[in-house]
CSV table of C-alpha atoms and ligand atoms in Angstrom, one decimal:
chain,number,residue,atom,x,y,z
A,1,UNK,CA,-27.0,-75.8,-53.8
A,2,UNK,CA,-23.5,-75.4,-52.3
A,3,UNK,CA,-22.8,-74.4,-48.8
A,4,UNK,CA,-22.0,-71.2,-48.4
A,5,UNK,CA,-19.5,-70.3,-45.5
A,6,UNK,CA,-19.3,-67.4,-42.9
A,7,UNK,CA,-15.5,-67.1,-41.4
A,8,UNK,CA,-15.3,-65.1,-38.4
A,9,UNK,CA,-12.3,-63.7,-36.8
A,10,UNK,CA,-10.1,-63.4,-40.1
A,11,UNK,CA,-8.1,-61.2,-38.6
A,12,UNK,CA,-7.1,-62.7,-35.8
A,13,UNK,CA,-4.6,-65.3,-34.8
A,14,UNK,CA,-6.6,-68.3,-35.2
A,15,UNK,CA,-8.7,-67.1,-38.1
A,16,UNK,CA,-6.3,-65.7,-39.9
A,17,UNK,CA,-4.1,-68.6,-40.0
A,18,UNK,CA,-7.0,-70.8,-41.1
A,19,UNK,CA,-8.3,-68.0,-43.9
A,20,UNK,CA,-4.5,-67.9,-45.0
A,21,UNK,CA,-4.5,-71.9,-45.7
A,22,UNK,CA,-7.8,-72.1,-46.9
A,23,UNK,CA,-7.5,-72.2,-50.5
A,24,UNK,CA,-4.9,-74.1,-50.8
A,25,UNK,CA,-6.6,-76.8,-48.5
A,26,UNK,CA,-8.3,-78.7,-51.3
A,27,UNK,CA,-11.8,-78.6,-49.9
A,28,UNK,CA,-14.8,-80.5,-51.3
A,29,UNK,CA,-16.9,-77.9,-53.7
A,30,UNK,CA,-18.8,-75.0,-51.5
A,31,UNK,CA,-20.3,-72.3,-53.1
A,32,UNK,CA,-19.2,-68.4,-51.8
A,33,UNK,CA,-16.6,-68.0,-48.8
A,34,UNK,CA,-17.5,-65.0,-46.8
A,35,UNK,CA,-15.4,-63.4,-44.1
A,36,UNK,CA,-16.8,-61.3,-41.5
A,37,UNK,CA,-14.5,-57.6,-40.8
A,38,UNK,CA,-14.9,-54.5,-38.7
A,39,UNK,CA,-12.4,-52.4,-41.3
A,40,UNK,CA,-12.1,-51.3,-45.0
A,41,UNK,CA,-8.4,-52.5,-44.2
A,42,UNK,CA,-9.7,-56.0,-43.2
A,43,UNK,CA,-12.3,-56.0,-46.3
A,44,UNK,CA,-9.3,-55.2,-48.5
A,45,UNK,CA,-7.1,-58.1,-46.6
A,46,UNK,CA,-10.1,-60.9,-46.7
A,47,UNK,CA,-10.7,-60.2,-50.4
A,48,UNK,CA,-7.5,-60.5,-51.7
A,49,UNK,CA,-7.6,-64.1,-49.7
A,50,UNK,CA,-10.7,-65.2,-51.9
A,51,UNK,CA,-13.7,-64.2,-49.0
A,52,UNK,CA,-15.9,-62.0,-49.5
A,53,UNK,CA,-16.5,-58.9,-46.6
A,54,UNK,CA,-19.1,-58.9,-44.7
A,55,UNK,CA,-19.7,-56.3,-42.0
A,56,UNK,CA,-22.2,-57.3,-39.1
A,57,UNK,CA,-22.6,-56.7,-35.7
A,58,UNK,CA,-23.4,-60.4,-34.0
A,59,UNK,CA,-25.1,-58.8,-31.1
A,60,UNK,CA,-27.7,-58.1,-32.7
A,61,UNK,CA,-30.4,-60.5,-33.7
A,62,UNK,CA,-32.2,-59.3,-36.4
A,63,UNK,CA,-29.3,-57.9,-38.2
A,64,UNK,CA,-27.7,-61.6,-38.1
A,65,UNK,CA,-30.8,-63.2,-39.2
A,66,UNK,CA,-30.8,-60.8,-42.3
A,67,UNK,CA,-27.3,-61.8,-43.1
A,68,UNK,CA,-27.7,-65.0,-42.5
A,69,UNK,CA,-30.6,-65.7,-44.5
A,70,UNK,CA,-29.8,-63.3,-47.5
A,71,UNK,CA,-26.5,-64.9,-48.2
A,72,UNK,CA,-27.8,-68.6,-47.7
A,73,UNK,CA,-25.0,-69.4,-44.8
A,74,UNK,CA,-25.2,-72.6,-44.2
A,75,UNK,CA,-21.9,-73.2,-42.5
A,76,UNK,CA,-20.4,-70.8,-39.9
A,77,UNK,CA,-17.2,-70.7,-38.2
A,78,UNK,CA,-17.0,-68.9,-34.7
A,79,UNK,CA,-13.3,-67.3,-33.3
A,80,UNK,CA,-14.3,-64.4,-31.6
A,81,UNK,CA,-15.0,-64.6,-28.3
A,82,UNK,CA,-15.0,-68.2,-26.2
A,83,UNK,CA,-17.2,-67.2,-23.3
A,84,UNK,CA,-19.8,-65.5,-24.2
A,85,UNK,CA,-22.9,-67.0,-26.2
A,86,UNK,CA,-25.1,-64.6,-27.9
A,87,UNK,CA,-23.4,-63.9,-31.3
A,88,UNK,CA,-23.4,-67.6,-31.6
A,89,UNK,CA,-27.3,-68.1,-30.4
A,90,UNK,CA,-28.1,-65.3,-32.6
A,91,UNK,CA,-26.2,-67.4,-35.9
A,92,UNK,CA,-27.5,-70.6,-34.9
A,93,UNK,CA,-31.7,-69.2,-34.8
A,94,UNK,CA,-30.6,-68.3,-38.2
A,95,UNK,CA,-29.2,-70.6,-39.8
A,96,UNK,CA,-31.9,-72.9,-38.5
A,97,UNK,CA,-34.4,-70.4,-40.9
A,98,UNK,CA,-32.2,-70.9,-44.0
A,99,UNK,CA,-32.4,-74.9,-43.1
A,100,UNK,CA,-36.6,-74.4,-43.1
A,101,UNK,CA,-36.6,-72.5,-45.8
A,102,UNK,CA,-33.9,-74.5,-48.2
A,103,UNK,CA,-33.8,-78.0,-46.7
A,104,UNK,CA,-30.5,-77.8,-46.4
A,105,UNK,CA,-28.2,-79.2,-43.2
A,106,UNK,CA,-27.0,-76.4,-41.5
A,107,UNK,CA,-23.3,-76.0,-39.1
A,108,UNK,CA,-21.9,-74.0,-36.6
A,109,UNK,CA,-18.4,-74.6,-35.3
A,110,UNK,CA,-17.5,-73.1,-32.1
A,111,UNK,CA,-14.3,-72.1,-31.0
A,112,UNK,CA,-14.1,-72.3,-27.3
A,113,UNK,CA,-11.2,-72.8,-24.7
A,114,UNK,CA,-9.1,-75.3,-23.1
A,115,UNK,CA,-9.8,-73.5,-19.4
A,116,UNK,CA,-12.9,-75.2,-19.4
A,117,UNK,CA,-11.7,-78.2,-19.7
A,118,UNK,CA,-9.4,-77.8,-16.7
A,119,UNK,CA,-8.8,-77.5,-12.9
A,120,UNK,CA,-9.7,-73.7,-13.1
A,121,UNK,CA,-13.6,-74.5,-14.6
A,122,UNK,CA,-13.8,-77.8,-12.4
A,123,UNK,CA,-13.2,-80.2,-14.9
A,124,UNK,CA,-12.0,-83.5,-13.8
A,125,UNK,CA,-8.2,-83.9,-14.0
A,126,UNK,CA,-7.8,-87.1,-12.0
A,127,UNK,CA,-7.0,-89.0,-15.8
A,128,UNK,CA,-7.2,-88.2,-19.5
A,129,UNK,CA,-10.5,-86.1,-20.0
A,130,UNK,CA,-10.9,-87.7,-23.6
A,131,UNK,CA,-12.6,-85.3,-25.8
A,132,UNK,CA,-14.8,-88.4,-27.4
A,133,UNK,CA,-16.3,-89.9,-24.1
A,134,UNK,CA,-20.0,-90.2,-24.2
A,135,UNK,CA,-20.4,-88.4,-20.7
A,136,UNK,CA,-18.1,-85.2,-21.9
A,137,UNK,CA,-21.4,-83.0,-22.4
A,138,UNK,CA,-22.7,-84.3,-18.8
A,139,UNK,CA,-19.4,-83.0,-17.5
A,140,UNK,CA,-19.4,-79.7,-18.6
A,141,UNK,CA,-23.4,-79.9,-17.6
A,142,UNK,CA,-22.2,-80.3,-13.9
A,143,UNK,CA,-19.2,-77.7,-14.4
A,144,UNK,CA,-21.9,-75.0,-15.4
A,145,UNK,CA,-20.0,-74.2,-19.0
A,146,UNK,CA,-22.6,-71.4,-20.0
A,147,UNK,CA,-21.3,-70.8,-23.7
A,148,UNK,CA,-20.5,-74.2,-24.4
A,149,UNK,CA,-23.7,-76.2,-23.0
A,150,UNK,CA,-25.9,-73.1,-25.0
A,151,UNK,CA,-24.5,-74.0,-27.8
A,152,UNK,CA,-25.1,-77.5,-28.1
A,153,UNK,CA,-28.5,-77.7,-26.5
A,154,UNK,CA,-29.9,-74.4,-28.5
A,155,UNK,CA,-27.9,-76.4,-31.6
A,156,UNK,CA,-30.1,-79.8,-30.9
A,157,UNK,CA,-33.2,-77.7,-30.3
A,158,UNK,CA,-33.1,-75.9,-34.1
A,159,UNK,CA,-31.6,-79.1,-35.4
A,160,UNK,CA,-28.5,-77.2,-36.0
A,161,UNK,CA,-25.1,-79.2,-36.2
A,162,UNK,CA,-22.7,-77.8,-33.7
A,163,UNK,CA,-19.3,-78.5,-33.1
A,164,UNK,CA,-17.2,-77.3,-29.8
A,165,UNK,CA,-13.9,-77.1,-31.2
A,166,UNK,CA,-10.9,-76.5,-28.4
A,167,UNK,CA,-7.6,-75.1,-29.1
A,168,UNK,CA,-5.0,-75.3,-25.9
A,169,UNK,CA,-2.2,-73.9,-25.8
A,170,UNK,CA,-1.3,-72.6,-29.8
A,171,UNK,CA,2.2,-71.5,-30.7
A,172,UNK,CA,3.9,-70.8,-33.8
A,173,UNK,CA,3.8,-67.7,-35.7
A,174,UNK,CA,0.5,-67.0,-37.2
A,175,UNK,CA,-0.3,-66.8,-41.1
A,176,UNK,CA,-3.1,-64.6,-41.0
A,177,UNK,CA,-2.8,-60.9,-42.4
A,178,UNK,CA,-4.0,-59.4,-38.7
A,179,UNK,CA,-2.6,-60.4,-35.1
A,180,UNK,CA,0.0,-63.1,-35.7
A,181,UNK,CA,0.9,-64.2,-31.8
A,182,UNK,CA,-1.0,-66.5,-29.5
A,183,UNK,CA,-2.9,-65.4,-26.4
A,184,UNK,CA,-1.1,-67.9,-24.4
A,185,UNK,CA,2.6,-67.4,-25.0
A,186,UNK,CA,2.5,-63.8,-25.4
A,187,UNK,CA,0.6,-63.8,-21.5
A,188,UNK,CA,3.8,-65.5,-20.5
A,189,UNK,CA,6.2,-62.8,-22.2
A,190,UNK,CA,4.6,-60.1,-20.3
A,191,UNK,CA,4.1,-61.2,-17.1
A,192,UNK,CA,8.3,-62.0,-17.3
A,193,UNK,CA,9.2,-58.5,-18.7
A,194,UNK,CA,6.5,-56.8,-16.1
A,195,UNK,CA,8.6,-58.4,-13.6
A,196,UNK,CA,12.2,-59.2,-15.5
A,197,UNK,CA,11.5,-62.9,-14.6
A,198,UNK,CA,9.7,-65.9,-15.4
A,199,UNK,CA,7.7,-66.9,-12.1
A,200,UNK,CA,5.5,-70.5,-12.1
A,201,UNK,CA,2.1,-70.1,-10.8
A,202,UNK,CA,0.8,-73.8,-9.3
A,203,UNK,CA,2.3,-76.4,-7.0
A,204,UNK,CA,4.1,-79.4,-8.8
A,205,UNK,CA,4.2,-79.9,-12.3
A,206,UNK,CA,0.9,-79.6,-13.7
A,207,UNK,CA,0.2,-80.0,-17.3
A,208,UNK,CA,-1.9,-78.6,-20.0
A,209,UNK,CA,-2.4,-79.5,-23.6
A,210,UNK,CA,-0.7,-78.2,-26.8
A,211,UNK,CA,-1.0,-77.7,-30.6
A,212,UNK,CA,1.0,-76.0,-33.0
A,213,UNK,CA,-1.0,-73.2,-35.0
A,214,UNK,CA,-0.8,-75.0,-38.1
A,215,UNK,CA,-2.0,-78.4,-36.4
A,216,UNK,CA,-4.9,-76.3,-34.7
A,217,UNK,CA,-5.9,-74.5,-38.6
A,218,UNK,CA,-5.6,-78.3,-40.2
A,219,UNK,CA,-8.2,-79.4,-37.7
A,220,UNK,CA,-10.5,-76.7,-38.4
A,221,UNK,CA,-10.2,-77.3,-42.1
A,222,UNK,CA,-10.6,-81.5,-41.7
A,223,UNK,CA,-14.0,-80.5,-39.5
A,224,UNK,CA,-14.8,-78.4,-42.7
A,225,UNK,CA,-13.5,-80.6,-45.3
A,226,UNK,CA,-15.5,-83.8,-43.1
A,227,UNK,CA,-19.0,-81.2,-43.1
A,228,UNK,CA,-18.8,-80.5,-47.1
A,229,UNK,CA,-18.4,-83.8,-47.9
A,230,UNK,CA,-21.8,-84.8,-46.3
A,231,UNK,CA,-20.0,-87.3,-43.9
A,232,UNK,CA,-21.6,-86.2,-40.8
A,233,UNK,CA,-18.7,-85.7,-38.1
A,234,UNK,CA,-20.2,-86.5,-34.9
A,235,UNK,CA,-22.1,-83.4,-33.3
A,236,UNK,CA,-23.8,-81.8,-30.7
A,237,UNK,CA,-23.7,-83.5,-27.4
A,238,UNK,CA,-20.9,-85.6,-29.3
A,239,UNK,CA,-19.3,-82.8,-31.2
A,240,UNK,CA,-16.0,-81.6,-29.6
A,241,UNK,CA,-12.7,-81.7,-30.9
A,242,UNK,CA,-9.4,-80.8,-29.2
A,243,UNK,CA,-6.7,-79.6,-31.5
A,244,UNK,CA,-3.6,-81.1,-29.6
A,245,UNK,CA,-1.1,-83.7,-30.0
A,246,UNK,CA,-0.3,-83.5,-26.5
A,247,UNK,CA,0.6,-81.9,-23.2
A,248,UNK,CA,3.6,-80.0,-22.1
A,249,UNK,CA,4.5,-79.8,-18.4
A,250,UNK,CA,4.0,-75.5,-17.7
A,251,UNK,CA,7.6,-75.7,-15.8
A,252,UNK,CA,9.3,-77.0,-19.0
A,253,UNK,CA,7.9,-74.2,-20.8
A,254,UNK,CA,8.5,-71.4,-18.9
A,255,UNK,CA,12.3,-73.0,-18.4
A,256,UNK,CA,12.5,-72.6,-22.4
A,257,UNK,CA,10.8,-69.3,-22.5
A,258,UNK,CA,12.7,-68.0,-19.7
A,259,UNK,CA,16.0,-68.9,-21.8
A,260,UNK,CA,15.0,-67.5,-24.6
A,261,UNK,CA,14.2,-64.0,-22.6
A,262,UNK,CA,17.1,-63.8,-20.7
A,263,UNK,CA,19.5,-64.5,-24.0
A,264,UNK,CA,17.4,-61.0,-25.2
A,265,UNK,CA,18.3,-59.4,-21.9
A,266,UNK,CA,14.4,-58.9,-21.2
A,267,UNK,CA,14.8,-60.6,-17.8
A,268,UNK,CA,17.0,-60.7,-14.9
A,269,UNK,CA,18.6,-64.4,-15.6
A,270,UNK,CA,16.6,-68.0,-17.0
A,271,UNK,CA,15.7,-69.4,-13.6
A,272,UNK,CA,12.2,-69.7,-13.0
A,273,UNK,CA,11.1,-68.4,-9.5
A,274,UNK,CA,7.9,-69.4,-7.6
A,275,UNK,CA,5.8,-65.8,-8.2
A,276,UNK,CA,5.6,-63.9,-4.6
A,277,UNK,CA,2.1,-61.7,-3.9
A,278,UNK,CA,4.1,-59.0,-5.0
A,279,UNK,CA,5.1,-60.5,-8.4
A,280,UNK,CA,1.7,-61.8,-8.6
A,281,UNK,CA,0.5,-58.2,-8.6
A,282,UNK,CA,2.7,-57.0,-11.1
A,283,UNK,CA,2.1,-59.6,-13.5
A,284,UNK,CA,-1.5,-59.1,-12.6
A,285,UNK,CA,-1.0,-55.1,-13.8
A,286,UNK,CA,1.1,-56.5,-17.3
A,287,UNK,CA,-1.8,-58.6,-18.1
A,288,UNK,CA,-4.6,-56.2,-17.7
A,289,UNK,CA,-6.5,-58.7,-15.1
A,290,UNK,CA,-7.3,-58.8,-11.6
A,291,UNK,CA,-4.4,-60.7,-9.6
A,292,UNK,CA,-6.8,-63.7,-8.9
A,293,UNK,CA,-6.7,-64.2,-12.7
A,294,UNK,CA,-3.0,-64.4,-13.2
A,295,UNK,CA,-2.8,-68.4,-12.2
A,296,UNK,CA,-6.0,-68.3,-14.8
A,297,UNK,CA,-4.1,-67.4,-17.7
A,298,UNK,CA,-0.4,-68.7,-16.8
A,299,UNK,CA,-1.2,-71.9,-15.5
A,300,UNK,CA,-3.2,-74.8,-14.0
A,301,UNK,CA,-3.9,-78.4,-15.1
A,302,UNK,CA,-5.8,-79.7,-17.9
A,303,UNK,CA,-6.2,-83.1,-18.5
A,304,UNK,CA,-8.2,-82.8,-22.1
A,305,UNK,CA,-7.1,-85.3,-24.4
A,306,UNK,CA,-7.4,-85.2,-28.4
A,307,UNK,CA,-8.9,-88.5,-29.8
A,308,UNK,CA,-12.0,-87.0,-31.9
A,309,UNK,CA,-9.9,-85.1,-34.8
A,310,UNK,CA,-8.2,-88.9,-35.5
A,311,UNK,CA,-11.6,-90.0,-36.3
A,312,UNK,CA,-12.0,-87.8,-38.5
A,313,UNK,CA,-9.2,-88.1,-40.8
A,314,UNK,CA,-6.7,-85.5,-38.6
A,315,UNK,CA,-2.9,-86.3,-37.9
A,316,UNK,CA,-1.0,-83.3,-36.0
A,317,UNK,CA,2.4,-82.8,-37.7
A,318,UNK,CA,4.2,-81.6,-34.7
A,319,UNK,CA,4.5,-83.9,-31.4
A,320,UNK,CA,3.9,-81.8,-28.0
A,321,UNK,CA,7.6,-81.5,-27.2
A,322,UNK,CA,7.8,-78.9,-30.1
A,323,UNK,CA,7.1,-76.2,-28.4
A,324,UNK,CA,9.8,-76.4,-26.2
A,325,UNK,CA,12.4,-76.2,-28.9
A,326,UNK,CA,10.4,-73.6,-30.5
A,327,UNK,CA,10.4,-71.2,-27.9
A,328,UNK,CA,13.2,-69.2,-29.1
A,329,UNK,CA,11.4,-68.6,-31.9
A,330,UNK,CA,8.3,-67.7,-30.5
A,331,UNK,CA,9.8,-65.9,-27.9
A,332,UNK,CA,11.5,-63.6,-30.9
A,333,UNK,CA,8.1,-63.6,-32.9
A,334,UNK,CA,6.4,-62.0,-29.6
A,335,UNK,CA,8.5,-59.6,-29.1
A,336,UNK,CA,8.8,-58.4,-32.7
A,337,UNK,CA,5.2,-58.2,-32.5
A,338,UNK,CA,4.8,-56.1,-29.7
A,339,UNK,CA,7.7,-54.1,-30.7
A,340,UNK,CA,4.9,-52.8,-34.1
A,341,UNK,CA,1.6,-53.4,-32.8
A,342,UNK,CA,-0.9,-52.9,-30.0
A,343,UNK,CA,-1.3,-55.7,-27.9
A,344,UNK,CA,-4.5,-58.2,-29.6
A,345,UNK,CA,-7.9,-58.2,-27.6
A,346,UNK,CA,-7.9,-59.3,-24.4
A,347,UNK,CA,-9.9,-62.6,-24.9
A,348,UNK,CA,-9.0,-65.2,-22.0
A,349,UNK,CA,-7.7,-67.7,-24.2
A,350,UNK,CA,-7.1,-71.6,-23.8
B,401,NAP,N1,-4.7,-68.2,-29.4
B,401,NAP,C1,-4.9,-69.2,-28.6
B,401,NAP,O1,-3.9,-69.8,-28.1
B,401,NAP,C2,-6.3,-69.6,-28.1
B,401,NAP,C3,-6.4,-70.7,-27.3
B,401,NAP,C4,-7.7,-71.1,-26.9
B,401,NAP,C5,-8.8,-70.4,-27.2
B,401,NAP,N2,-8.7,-69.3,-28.0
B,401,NAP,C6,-9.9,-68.6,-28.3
B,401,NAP,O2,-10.1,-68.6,-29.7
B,401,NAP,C7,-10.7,-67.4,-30.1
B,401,NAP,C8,-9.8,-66.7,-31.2
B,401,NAP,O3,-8.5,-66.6,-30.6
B,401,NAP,P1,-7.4,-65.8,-31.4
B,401,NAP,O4,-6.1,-66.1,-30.7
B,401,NAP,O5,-7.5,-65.9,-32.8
B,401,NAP,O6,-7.8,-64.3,-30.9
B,401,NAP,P2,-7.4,-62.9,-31.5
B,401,NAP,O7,-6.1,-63.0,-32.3
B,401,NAP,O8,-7.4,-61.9,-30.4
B,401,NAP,O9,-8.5,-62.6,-32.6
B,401,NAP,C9,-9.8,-62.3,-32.2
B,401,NAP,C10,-10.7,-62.1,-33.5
B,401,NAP,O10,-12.0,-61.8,-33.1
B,401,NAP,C11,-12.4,-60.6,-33.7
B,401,NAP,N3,-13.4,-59.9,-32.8
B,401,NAP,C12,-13.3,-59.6,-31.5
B,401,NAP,N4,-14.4,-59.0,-31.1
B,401,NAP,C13,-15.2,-59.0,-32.2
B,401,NAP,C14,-16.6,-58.5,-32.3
B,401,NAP,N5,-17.2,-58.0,-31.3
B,401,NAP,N6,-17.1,-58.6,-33.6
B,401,NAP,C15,-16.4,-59.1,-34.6
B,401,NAP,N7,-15.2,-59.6,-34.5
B,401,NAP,C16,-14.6,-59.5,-33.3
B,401,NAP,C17,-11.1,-59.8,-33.8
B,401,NAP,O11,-11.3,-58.7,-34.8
B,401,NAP,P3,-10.5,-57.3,-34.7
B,401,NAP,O12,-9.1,-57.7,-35.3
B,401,NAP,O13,-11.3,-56.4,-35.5
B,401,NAP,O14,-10.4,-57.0,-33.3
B,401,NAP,C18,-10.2,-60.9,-34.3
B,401,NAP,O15,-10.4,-61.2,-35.7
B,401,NAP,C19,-10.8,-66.5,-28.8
B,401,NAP,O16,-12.1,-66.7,-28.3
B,401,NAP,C20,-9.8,-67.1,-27.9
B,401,NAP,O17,-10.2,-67.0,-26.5
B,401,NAP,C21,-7.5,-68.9,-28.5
């Protein structure tokens, strides 16, 4: 029997980049690819990419047990929601059942944050934080990461494989059929038009780590390609993956984003200004968050460094420095975006 594989969050940025690339990807045989949608629209939009639709709510139990175990998942991969657990406690109980019932080895990848990784959840940032060092799961043990640490210990307890799989920072336009812009940058783009300037957020020059979206969807689908070939990618307490081929330094990129805004006339000028209370407030009202949250989502230092995906066969294509020559781009992509859509859901990303 082949694995069968639940995607969810096709329609978002992540998901829908890695749905977009996913035949094409050359993945070991695996039996049915199903896609999980809240829309006929969505159905429509996952079919014609080769998934089949599946509507389910993930907080409830039973009805993801039933899913689960009718359709003989045996792999699913999680990009809703980063911080909290249940929909993915709920998929791993059953997919443990199938495993019982079939024999088979049964995954769960889950997408969570860099944020929790970083200054703002406690992590140490004194050095690299590599995201292959035996004591990473102790770490995030002491730093209290709820959704992660379920994961992984209700994962070892059904003898489920899990995976904690960490995009940073993601830029580049999307491929999916849904939202095409990144939490991230598009947080930076409306704190600077809220205010008609780009303000920095920390002391110094910290840094935080960064992956172009199709660098981030090629590690997903190496994790994949690594699981459906039977070789075993290191799990559990041992299972996380960053998706970045480096840092950038927040300063650079909000110089670069600021440029690219002020050449659209959507601020003031490019300098970058340290954000005032009263700026802080504004941005606070652009991003829909309280104003203790802004430094949350626009800054901060993160030390998590990617060593896992090379073991596993992964090689980024774009270096960190990317980004900062892509920022016109991205800057353009953003506001195209919000120019024809509502704003995507207000996850806290990285
Ligand atoms: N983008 C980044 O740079 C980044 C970085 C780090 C971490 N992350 C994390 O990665 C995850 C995915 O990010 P993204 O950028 O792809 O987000 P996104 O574009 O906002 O997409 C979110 C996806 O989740 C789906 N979704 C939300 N609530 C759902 C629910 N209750 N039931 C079923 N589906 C639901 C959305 O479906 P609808 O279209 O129907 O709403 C959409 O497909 C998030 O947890 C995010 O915090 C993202």
């Amino acid at each position: 029997m082949q694995h069968n594989i639940l995607l969810t969050g096709a329609s978002g940025y992540l998901g829908g980049s890695l749905l977009a690339e996913w035949s094409s990807a050359k993945l070991p045989p695996h039996g049915k690819l199903y896609a999980l949608i809240r829309s006929d629209v969505q159905a429509a939009a996952v079919q014609k990419l080769g998934a089949e639709a599946i509507w389910l709510d993930t907080s409830n139990a039973e009805s993801v047990r039933q899913c689960i175990v009718e359709h003989q998942i045996t792999v699913v991969l999680w990009l809703i929601n980063a911080l909290r657990s249940e929909g993915q406690l709920a998929l791993i109980h059953a997919l443990a059942e199938v495993k019982r019932a079939t024999g088979r080895d049964v995954y769960l990848i889950h997408t969570s944050g860099a944020k929790l990784f970083s200054s703002h959840a406690g992590a140490p940032t004194d050095g690299p934080l590599l995201d292959s060092a035996a004591d990473l799961y102790d770490i995030q043990k002491a730093q209290a990461i709820a959704t992660n640490n379920a994961v992984i210990e209700v994962g070892d307890a059904e003898d489920v494989g899990t995976y904690i799989f960490v995009p940073p920072i993601v830029y580049g336009k999307g491929k999916g059929f849904g939202n095409t812009i990144s939490i991230q940058t598009t947080a930076i783009v409306r704190a600077a038009r809220a205010q008609r300037r780009v303000h920095s957020v920390d002391e110094g020059r910290p840094t935080w780590p960064v992956c172009h979206i199709d660098d981030n969807t090629s590690l997903y689908l190496q994790l994949v390609r690594r699981i459906l070939d039977g070789s075993q990618p290191p799990s559990g307490k041992n299972g996380y993956y960053l998706a970045a081929s480096g840092s950038v330094v927040w300063e650079e990129l909000y110089a670069a984003m600021a440029e690219a805004l002020a050449q659209r006339g959507e601020v003031e000028d490019s300098r970058v200004e340290r954000a005032s209370d009263d700026a802080l407030a504004g941005m606070a009202a652009a991003l829909g968050s309280p104003k203790e949250f802004v430094a949350f989502q626009l800054g901060g230092l993160c030390t998590f460094t990617a060593q896992q995906g090379e073991h596993i066969g992964w090689k980024p294509s774009y270096a960190a420095e990317h980004i900062l020559k892509a920022s016109d781009d991205e800057v353009q992509g953003i506001l195209d975006y919000l120019k024809d859509a509502e704003p995507p859901s207000k996850s806290f990303g990285t």
